[in-house]
CSV table of C-alpha atoms in Angstrom, one decimal:
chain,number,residue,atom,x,y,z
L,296,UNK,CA,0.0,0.0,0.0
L,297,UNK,CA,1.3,3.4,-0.5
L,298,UNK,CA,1.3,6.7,1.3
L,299,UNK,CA,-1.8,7.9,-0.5
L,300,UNK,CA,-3.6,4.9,0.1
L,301,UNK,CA,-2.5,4.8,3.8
L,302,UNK,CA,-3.6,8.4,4.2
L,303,UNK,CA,-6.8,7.9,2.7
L,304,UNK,CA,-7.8,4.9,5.1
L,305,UNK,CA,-6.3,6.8,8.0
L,306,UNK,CA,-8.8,9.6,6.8
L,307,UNK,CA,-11.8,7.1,6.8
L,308,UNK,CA,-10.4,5.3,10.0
L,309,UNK,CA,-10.5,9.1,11.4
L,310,UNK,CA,-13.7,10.1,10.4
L,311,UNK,CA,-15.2,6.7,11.4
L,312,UNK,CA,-13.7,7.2,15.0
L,313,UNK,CA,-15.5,10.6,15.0
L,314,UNK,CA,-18.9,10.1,14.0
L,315,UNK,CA,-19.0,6.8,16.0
L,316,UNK,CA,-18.4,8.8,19.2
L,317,UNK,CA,-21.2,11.6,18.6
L,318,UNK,CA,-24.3,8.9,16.7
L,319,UNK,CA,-24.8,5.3,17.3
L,320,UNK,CA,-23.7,3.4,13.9
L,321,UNK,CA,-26.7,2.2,12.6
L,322,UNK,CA,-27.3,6.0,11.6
L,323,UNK,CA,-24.2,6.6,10.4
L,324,UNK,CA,-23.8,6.5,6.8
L,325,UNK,CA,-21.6,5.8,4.3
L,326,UNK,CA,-22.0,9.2,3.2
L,327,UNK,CA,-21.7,11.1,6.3
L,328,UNK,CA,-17.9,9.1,6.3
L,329,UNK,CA,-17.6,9.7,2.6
L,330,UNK,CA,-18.1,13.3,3.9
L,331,UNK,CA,-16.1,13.8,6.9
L,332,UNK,CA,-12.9,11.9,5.4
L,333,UNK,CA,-13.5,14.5,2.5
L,334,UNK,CA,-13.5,11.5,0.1
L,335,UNK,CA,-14.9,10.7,-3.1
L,336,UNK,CA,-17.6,7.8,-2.8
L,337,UNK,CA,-15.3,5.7,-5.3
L,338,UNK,CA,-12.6,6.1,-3.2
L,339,UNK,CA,-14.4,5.3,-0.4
L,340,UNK,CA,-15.6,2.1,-2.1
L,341,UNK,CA,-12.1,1.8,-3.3
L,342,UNK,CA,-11.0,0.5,0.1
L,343,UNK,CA,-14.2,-0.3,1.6
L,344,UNK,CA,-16.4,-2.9,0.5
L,345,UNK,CA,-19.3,-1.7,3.1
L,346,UNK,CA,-19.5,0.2,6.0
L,347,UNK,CA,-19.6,-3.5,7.9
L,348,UNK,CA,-16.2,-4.1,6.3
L,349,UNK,CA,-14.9,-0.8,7.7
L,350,UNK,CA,-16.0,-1.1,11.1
L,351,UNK,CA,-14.3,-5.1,11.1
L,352,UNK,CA,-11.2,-3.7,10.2
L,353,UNK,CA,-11.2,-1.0,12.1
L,354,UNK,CA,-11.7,-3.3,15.3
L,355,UNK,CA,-8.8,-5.2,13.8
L,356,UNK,CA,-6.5,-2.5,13.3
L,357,UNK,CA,-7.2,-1.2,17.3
L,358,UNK,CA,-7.4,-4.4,18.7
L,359,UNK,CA,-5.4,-6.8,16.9
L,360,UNK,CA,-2.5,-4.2,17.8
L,361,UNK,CA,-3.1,-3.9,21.6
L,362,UNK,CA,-3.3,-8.1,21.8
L,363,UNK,CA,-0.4,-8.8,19.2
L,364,UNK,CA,1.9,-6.3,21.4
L,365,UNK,CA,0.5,-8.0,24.3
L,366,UNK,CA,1.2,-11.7,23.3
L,367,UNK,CA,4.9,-10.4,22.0
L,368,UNK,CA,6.1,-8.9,25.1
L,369,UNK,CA,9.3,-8.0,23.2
L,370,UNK,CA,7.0,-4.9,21.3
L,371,UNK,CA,6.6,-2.5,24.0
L,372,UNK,CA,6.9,0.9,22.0
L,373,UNK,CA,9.6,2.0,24.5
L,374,UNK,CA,6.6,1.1,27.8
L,375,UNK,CA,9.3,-0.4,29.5
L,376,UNK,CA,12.6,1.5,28.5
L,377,UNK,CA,13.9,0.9,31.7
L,378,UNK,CA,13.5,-2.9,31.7
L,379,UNK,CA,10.5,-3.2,34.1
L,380,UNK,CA,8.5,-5.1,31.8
L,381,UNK,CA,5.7,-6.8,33.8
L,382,UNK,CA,5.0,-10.7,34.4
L,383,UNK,CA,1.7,-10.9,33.7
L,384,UNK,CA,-0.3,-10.6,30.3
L,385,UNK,CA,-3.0,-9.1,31.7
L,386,UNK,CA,-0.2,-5.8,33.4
L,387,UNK,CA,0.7,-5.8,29.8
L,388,UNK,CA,-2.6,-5.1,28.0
L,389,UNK,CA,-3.9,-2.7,30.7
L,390,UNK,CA,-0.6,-0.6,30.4
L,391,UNK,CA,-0.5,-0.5,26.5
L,392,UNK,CA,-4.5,0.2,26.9
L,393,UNK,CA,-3.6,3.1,28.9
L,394,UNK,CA,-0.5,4.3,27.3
L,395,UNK,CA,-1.4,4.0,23.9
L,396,UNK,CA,-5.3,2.8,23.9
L,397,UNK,CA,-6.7,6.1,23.8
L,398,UNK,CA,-8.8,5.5,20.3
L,399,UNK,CA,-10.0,1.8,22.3
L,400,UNK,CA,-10.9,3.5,25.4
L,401,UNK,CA,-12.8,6.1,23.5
L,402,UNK,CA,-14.5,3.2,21.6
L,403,UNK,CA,-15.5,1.0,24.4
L,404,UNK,CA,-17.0,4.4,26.6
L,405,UNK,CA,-19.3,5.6,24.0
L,406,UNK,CA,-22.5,4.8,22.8
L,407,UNK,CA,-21.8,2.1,20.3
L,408,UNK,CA,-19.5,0.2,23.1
L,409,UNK,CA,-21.4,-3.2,22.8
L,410,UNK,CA,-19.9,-3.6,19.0
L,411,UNK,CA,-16.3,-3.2,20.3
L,412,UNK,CA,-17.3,-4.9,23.7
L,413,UNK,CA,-17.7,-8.0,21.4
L,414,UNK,CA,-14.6,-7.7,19.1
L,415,UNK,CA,-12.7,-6.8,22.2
L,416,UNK,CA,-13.2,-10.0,24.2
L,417,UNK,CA,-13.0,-12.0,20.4
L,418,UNK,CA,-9.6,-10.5,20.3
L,419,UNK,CA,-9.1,-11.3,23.8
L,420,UNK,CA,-9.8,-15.1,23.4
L,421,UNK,CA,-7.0,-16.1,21.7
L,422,UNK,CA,-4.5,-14.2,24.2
L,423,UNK,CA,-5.7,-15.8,27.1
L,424,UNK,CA,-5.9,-19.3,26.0
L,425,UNK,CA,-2.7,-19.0,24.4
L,426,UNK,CA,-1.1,-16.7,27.1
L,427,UNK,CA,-2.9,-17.9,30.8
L,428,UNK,CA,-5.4,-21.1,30.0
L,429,UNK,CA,-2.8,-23.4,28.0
L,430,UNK,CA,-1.3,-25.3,30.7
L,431,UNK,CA,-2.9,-25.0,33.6
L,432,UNK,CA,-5.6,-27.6,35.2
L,433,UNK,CA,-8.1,-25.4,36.4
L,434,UNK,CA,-9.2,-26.1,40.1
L,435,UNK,CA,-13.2,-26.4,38.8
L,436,UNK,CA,-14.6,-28.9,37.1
L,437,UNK,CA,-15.6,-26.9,33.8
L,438,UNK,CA,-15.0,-26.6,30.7
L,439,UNK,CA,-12.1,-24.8,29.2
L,440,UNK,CA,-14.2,-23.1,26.7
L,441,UNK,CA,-16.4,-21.6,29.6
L,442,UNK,CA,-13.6,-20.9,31.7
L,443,UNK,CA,-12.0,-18.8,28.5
L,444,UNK,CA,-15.1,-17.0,28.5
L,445,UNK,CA,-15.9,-16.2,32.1
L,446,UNK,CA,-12.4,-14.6,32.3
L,447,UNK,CA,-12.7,-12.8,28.9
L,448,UNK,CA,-16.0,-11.5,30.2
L,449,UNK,CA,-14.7,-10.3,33.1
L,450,UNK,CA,-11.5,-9.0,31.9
L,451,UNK,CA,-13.8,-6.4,29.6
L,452,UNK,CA,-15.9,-5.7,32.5
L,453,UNK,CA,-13.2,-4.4,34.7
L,454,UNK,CA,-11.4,-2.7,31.8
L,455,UNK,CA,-14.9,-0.9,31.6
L,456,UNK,CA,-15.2,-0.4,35.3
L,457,UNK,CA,-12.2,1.4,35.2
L,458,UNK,CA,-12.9,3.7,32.5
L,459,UNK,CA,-16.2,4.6,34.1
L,460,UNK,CA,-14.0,5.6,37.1
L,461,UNK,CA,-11.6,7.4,35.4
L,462,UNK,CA,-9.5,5.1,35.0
L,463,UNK,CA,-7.4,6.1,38.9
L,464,UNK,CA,-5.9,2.9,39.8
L,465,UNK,CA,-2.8,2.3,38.5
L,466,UNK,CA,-2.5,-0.9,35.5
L,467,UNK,CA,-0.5,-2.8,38.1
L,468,UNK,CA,-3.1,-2.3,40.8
L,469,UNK,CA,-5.7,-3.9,38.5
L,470,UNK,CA,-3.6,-6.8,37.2
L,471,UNK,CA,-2.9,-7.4,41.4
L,472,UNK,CA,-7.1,-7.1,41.8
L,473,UNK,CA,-7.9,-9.7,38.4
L,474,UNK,CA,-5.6,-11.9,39.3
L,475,UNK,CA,-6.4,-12.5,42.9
L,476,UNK,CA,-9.9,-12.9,41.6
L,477,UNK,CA,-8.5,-15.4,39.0
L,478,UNK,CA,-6.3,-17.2,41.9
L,479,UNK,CA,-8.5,-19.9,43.6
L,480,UNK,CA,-9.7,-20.7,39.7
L,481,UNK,CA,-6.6,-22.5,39.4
């Protein structure tokens, strides 16, 4: 892809981002993105097969980053320069949510947060079976598959209870809270 195209989708990615925080996106259009990107419709279609399309990859793009930077621990974006980089997965994706999240957090506060809710515990699936689940009996007797979801679920939920409360305790203080809760599950 080149720099035009890039800048055009970053354009559409941009104007996406903004209509989605001030409507819900069933009454978005494609033409209020064709006109907010200040984009042709051909252009527009170009890239995009259908608003759908757009919003998949854009929850791709956001999330697939945050989780792939989280699974390789060795892309931190200069988070740990001073070689503090934390034990736990979970540490990980709560500072790079903070630090560098600020288009997620945005996402999962406003209006249309139950679309990202859902792509955002998709995307988390993989990293925790892969990352915490792989491995380890659990102390229950359940299923894995429920297990991976009760702890997705409630991974999301306390990423959402802390950006209801302003986000004030620290990412460490909330991987020491999840994982105590986690603890006698294993």
């Amino acid at each position: 892809m080149d720099r035009r195209q890039r800048r055009t989708r970053e354009a559409i990615f941009s104007a996406f981002s903004q209509l989605l925080a001030q409507k819900s996106y069933n009454s978005i259009t494609v033409q209020d993105i064709i006109d907010t990107a200040d984009i042709g419709r051909t252009t527009f279609y170009a890239h995009f097969e259908t608003k759908d399309d757009l919003l998949k990859e854009l929850c791709e793009d956001l999330f697939g980053h945050i989780i792939g930077s989280a699974m390789d621990c060795a892309h931190t974006h200069g988070l740990y320069s001073d070689d503090s980089s934390p034990e736990s997965v979970f540490c990980h994706l709560l500072q790079h949510l903070q630090k560098n999240g600020s288009n997620i957090l945005g996402l999962l506060s406003c209006e249309n947060n139950d679309i990202f809710l859902r792509y955002f515990k998709n995307s988390l699936n993989s990293l925790i079976q892969n990352q915490f689940i792989k491995g380890r009996a659990p102390k229950l007797d359940v299923p894995s598959d429920f297990l991976l979801n009760h702890i997705c679920g409630s991974f999301v939920e306390m990423v959402l209870w802390w950006i209801k409360g302003g986000m004030i305790q620290t990412p460490e203080e909330l991987d020491r809270y999840f994982c105590a809760v986690l603890e006698p599950l294993f």
